[in-house]
PDB file of C-alpha atoms in Angstrom:
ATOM      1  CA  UNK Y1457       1.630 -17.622 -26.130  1.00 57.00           C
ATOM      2  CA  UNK Y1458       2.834 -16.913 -22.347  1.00 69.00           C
ATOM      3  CA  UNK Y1459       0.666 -14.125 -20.709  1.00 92.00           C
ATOM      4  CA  UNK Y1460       2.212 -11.868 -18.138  1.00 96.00           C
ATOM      5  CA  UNK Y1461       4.953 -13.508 -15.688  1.00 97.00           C
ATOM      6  CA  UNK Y1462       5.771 -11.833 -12.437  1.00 98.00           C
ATOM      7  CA  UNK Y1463       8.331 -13.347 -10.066  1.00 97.00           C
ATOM      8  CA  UNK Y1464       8.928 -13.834  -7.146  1.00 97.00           C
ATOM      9  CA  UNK Y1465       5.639 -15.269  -6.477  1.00 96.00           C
ATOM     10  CA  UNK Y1466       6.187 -14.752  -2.677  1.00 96.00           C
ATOM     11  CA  UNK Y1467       8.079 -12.458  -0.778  1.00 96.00           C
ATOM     12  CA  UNK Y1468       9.013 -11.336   2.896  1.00 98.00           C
ATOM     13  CA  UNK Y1469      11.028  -8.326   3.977  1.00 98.00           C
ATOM     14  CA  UNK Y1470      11.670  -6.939   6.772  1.00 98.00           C
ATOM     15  CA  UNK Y1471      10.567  -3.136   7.490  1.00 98.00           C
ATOM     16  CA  UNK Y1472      13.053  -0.565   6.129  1.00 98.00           C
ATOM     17  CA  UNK Y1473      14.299  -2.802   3.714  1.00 98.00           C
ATOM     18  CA  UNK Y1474      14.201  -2.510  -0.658  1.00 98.00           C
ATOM     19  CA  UNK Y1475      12.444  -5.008  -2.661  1.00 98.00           C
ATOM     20  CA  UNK Y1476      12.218  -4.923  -6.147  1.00 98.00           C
ATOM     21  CA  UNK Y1477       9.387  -6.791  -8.593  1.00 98.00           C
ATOM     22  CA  UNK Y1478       9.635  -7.991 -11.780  1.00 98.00           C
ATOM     23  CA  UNK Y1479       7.281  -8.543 -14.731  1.00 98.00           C
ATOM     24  CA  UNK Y1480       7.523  -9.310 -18.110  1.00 98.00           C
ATOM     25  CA  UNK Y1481       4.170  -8.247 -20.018  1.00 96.00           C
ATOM     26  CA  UNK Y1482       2.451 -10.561 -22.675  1.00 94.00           C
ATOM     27  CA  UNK Y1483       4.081 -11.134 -25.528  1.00 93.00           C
ATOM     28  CA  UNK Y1484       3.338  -7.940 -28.234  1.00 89.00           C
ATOM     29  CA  UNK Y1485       2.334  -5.774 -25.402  1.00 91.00           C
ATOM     30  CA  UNK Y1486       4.237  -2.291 -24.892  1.00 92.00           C
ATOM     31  CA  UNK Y1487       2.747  -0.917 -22.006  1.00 92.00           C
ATOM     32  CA  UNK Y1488       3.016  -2.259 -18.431  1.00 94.00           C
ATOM     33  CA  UNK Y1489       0.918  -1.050 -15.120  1.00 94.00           C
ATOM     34  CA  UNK Y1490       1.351  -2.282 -11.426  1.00 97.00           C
ATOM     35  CA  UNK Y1491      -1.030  -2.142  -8.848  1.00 96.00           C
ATOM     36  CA  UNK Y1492      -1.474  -2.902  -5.485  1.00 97.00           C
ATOM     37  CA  UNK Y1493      -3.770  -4.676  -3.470  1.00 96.00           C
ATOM     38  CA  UNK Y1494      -4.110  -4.615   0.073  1.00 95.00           C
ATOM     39  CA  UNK Y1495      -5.963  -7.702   2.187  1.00 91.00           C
ATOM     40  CA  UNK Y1496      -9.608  -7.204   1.001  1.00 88.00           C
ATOM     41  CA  UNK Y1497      -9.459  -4.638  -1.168  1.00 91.00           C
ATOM     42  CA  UNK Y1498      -9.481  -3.740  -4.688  1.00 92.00           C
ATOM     43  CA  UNK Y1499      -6.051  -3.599  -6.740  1.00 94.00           C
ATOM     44  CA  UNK Y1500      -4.838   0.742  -6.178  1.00 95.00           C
ATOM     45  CA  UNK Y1501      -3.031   1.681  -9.334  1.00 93.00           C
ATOM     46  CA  UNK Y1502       0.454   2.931  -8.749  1.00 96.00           C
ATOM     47  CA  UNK Y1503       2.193   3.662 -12.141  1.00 95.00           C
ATOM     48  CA  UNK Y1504       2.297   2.831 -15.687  1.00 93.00           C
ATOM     49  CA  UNK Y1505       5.073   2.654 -18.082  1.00 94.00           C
ATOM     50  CA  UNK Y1506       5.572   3.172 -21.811  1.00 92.00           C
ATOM     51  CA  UNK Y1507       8.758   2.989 -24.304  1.00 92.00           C
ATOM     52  CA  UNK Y1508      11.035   2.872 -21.043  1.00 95.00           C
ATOM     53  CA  UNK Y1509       9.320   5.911 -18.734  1.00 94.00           C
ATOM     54  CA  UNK Y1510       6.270   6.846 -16.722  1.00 93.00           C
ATOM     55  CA  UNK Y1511       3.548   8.223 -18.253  1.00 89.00           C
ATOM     56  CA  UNK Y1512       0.980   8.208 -15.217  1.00 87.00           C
ATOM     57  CA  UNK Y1513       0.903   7.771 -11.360  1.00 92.00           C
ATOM     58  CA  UNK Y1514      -1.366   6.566  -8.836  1.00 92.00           C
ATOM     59  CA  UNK Y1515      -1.402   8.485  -5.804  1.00 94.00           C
ATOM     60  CA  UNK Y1516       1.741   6.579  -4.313  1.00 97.00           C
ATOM     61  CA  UNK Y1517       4.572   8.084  -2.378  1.00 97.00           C
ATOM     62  CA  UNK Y1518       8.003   8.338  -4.129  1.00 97.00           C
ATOM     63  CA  UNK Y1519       9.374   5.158  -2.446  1.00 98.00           C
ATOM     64  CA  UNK Y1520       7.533   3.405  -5.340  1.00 98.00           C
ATOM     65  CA  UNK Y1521       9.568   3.622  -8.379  1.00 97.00           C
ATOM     66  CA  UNK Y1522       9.416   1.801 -11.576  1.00 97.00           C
ATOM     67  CA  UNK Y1523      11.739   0.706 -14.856  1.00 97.00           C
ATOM     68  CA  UNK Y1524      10.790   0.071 -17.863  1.00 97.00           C
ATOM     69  CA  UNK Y1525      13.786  -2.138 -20.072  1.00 97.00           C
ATOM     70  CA  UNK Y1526      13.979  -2.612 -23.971  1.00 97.00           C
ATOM     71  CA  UNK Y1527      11.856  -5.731 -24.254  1.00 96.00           C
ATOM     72  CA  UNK Y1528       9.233  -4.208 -22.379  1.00 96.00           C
ATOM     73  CA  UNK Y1529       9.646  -5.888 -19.138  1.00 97.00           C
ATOM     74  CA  UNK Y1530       9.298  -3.922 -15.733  1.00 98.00           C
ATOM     75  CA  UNK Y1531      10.589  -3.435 -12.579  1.00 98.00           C
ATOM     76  CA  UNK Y1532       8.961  -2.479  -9.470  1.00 98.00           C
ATOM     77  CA  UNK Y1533      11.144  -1.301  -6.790  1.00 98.00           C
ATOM     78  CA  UNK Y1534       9.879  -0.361  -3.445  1.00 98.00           C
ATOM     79  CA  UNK Y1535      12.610   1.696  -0.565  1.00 98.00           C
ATOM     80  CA  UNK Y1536      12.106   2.101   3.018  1.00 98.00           C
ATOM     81  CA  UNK Y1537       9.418  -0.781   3.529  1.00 98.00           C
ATOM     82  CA  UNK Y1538       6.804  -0.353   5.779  1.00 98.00           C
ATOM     83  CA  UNK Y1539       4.383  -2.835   7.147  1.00 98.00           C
ATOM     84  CA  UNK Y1540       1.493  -1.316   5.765  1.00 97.00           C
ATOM     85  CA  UNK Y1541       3.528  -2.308   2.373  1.00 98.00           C
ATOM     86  CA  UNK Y1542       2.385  -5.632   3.014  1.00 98.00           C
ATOM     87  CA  UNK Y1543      -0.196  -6.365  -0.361  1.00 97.00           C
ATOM     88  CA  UNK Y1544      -0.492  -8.782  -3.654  1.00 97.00           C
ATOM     89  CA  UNK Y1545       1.465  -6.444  -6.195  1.00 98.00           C
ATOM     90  CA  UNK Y1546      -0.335  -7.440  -9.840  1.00 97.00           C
ATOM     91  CA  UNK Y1547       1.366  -6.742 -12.907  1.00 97.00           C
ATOM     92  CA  UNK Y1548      -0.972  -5.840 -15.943  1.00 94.00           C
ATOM     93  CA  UNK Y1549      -0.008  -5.369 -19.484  1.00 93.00           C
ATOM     94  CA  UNK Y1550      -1.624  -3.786 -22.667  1.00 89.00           C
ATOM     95  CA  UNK Y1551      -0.890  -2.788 -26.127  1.00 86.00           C
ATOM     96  CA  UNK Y1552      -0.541   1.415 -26.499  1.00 83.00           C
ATOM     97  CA  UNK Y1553      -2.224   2.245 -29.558  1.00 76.00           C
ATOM     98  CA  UNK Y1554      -5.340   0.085 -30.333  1.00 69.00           C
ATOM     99  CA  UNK Y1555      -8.555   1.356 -29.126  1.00 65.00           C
ATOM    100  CA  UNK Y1556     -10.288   0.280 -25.896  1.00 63.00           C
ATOM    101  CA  UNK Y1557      -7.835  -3.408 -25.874  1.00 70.00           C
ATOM    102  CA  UNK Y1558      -8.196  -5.186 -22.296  1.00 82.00           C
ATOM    103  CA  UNK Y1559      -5.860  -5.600 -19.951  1.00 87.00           C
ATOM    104  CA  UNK Y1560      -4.141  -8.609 -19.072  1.00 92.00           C
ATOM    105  CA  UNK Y1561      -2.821  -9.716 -15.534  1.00 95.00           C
ATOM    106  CA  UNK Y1562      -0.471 -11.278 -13.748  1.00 96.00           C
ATOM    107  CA  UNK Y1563      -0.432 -13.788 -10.934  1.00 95.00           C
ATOM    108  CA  UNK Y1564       0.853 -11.110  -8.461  1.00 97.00           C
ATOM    109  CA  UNK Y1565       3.960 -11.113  -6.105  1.00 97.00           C
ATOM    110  CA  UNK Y1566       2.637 -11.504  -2.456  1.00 97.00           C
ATOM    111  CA  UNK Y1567       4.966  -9.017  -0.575  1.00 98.00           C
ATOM    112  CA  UNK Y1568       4.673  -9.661   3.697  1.00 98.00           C
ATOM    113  CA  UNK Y1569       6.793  -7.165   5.335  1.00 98.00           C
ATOM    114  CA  UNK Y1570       7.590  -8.087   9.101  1.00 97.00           C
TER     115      UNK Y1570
ATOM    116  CA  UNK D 691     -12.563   6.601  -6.457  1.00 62.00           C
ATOM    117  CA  UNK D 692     -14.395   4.049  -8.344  1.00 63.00           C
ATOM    118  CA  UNK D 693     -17.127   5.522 -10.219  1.00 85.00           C
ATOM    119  CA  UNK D 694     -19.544   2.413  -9.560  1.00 93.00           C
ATOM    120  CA  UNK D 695     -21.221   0.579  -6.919  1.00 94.00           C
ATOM    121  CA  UNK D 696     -22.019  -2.821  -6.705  1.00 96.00           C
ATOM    122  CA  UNK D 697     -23.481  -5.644  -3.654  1.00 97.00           C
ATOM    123  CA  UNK D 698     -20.635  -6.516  -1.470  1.00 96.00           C
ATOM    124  CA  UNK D 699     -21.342 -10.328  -2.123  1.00 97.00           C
ATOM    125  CA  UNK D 700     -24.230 -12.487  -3.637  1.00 97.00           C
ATOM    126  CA  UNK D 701     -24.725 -16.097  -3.773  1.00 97.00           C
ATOM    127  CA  UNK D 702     -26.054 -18.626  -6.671  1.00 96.00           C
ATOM    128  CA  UNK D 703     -26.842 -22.065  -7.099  1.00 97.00           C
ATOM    129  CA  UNK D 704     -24.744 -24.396  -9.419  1.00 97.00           C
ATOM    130  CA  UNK D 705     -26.292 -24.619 -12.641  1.00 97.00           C
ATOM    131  CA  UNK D 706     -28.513 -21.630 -12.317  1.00 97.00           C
ATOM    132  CA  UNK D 707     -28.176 -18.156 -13.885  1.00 97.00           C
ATOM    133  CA  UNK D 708     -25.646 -15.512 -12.125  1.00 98.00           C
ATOM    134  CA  UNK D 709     -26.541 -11.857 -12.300  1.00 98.00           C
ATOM    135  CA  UNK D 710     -24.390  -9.320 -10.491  1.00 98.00           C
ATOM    136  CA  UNK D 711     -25.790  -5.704 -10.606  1.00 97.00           C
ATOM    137  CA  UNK D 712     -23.777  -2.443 -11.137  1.00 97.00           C
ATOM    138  CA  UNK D 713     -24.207   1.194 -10.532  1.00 96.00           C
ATOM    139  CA  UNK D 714     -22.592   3.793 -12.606  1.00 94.00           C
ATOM    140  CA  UNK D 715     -25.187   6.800 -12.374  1.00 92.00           C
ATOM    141  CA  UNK D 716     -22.888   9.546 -13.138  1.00 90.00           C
ATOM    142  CA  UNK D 717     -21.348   7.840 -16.302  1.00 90.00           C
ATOM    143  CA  UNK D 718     -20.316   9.856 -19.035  1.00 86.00           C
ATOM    144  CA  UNK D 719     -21.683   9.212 -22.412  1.00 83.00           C
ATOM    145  CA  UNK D 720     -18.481   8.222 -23.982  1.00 83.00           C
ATOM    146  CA  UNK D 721     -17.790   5.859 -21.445  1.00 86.00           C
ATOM    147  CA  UNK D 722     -17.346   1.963 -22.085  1.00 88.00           C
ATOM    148  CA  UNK D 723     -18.639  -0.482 -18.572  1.00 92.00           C
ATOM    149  CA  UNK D 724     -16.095  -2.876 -18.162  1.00 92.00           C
ATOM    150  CA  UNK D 725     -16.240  -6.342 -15.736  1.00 95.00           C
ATOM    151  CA  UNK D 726     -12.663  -8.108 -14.505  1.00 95.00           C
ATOM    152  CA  UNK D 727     -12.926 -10.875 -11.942  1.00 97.00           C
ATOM    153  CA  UNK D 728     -10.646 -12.029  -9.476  1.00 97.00           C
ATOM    154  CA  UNK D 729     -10.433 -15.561  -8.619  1.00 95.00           C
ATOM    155  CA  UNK D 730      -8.856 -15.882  -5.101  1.00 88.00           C
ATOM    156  CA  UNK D 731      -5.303 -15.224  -5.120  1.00 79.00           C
ATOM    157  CA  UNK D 732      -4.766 -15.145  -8.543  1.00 90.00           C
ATOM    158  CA  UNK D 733      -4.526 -11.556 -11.016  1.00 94.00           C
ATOM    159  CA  UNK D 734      -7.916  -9.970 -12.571  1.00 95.00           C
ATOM    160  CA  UNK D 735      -8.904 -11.298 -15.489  1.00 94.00           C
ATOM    161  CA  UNK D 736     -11.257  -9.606 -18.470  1.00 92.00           C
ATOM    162  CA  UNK D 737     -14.679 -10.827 -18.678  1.00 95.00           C
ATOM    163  CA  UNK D 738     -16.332  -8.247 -21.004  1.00 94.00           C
ATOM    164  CA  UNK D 739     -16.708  -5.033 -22.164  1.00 91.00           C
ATOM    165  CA  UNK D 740     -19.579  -2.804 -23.544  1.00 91.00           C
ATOM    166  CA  UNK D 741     -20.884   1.034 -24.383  1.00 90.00           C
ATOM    167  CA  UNK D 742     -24.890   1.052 -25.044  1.00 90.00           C
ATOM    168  CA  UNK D 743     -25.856  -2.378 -26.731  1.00 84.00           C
ATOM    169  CA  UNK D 744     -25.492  -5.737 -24.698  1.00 93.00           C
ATOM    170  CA  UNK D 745     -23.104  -7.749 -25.362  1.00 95.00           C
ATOM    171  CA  UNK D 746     -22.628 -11.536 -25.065  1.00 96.00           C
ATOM    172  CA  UNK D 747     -19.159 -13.409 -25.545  1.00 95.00           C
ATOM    173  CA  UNK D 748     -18.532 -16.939 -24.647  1.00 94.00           C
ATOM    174  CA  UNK D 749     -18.144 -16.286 -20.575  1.00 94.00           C
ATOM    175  CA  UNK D 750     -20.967 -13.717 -20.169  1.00 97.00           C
ATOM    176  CA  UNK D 751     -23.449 -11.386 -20.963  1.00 98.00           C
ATOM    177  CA  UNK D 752     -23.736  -7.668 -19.972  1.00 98.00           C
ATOM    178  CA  UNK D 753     -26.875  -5.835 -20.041  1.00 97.00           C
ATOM    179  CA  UNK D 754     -26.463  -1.881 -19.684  1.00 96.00           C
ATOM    180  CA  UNK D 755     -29.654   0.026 -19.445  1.00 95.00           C
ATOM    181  CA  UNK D 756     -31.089   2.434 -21.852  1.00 94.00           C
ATOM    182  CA  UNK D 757     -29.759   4.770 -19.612  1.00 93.00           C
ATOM    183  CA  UNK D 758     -26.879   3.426 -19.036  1.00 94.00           C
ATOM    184  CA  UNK D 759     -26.954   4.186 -15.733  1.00 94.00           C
ATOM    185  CA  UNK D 760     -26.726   0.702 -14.477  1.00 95.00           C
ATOM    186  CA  UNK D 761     -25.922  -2.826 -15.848  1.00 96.00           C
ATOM    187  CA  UNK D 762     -25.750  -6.385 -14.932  1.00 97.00           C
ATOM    188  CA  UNK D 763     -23.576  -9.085 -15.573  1.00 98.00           C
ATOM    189  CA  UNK D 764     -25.175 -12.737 -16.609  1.00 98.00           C
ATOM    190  CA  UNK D 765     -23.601 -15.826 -16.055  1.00 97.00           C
ATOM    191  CA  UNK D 766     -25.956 -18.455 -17.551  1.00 96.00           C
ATOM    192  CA  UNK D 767     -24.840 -21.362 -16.387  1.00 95.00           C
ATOM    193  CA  UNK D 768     -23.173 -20.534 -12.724  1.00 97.00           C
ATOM    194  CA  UNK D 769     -20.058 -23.163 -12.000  1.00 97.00           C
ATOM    195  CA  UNK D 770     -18.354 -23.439  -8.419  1.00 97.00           C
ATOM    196  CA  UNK D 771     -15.561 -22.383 -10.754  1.00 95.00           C
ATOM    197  CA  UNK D 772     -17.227 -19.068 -11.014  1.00 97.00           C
ATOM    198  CA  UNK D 773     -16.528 -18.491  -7.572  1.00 97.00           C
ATOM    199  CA  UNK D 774     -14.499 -14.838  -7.458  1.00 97.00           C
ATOM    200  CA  UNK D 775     -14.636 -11.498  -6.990  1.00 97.00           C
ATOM    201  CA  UNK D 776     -16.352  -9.339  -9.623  1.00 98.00           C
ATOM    202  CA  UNK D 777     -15.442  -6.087 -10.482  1.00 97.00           C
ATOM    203  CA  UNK D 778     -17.154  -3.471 -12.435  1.00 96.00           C
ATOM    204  CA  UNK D 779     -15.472  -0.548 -14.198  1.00 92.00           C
ATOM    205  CA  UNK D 780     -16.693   2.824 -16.399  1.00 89.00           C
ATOM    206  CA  UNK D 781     -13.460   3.370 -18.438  1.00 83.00           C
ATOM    207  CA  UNK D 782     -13.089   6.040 -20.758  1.00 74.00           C
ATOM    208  CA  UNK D 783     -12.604   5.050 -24.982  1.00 65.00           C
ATOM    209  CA  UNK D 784      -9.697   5.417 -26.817  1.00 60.00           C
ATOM    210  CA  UNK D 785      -6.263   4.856 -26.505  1.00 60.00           C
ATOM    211  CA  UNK D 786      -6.410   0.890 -24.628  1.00 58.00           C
ATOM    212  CA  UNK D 787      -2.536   1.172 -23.249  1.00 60.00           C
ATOM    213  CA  UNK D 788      -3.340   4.865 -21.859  1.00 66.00           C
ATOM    214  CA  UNK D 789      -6.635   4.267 -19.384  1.00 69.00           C
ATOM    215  CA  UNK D 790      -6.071   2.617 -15.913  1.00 80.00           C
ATOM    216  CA  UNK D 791      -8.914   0.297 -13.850  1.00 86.00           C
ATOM    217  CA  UNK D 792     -10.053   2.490 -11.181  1.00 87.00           C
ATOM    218  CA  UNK D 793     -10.795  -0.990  -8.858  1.00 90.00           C
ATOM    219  CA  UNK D 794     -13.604  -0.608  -6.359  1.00 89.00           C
ATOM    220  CA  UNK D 795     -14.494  -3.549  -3.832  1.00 90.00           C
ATOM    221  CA  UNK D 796     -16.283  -5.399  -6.293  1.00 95.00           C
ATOM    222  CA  UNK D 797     -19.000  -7.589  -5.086  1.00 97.00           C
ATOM    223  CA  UNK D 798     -17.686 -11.563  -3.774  1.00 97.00           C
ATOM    224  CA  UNK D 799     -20.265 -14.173  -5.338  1.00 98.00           C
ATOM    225  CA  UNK D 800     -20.163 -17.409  -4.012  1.00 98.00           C
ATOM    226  CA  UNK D 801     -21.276 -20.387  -6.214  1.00 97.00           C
ATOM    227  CA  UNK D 802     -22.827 -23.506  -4.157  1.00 96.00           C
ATOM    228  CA  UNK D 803     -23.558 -26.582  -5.109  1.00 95.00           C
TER     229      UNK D 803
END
């Protein structure tokens, strides 16, 4: 049973640039969250996504955007990088539905922006 | 902001008993304590979950106060593979795909041989 893939593992951009993240969520999962996580820090949630559109947001500037596809994978897509966009972006998944079910987690992307 | 508070890092013998402390004094009463760690550079990953009773699965056990104002995580048998950040969340019930972890630092035990 694969858990929850994000690619690419590794990342660097240079400032002003787009990058987008992708994640495919445990298999039977619906729902898929990314968060952030800067040097030292706890992961920051930024959005969540449900049968293909947002249903809540961190407190995140509009340069963070999401998709949601068919299958349930996501997309994270991030415009205008700056260096303080520089953070392990984790993937989670979950199941919509059933009551108080954990989430599960990526590996992460590691995004450096120079 | 994270609605608990925990030791910024501990440290434990090999072999011996692990017990990590949260604070979650303004808890509501419907609210489930929930523990994630994060082994370095890798994603979160669910340890355990619990409301009033304790609770024991095959990684840990979790103590929560009568009041349930505070509880403690017990690893029983402490490996170097235990080595990770440890994270402590109050989530509210219901709905599992709805409710996001509010992350705070978490506290950074080190195991030692």
């Amino acid at each position: 049973d694969a858990g929850v893939t994000q690619s690419p593992t590794h990342l660097i951009k240079t400032r002003g640039q787009q990058v987008t993240l992708r994640c495919s969520p445990k298999s039977g999962h619906d729902t898929v969250s990314w968060y952030q996580q800067a040097l030292g820090q706890g992961p920051q949630f930024i959005f969540q996504y449900y049968e293909e559109e947002e249903r809540q947001r961190g407190n995140f500037p509009d340069r963070f955007s999401g998709h949601q596809f068919p299958n349930y994978s996501s997309e994270l897509n991030v415009n205008a990088l700056l260096l303080g966009d520089s953070a392990l972006y984790l993937c989670a998944s979950s199941l919509t539905g059933h009551t108080n079910t954990e989430a599960f987690f990526g590996q992460g992307t590691r995004l450096t922006v120079v | 902001d994270a609605k608990t508070t925990q030791p910024p890092s501990m440290d434990c013998a090999e072999g011996r008993a692990a017990n990590l402390p949260c604070n979650h004094s303004t808890i509501s009463g419907n609210e489930y304590v929930y523990w994630y760690r994060q082994i370095h550079s890798q994603g979160p990953q669910y340890i355990i979950h619990g409301l009033k009773n304790n609770e024991t699965n095959e990684m840990a056990s979790l103590i929560i106060t009568e009041d349930r104002k505070s509880s403690t995580l017990i690893l029983p048998h402490a490996t170097l593979r235990d080595t990770a950040v440890y994270y402590c969340i109050v989530r509210a019930p219901g709905d599992g795909g709805y409710n996001k972890l509010i992350f705070g630092a978490g506290t950074r035990l080190a195991v030692h041989p």
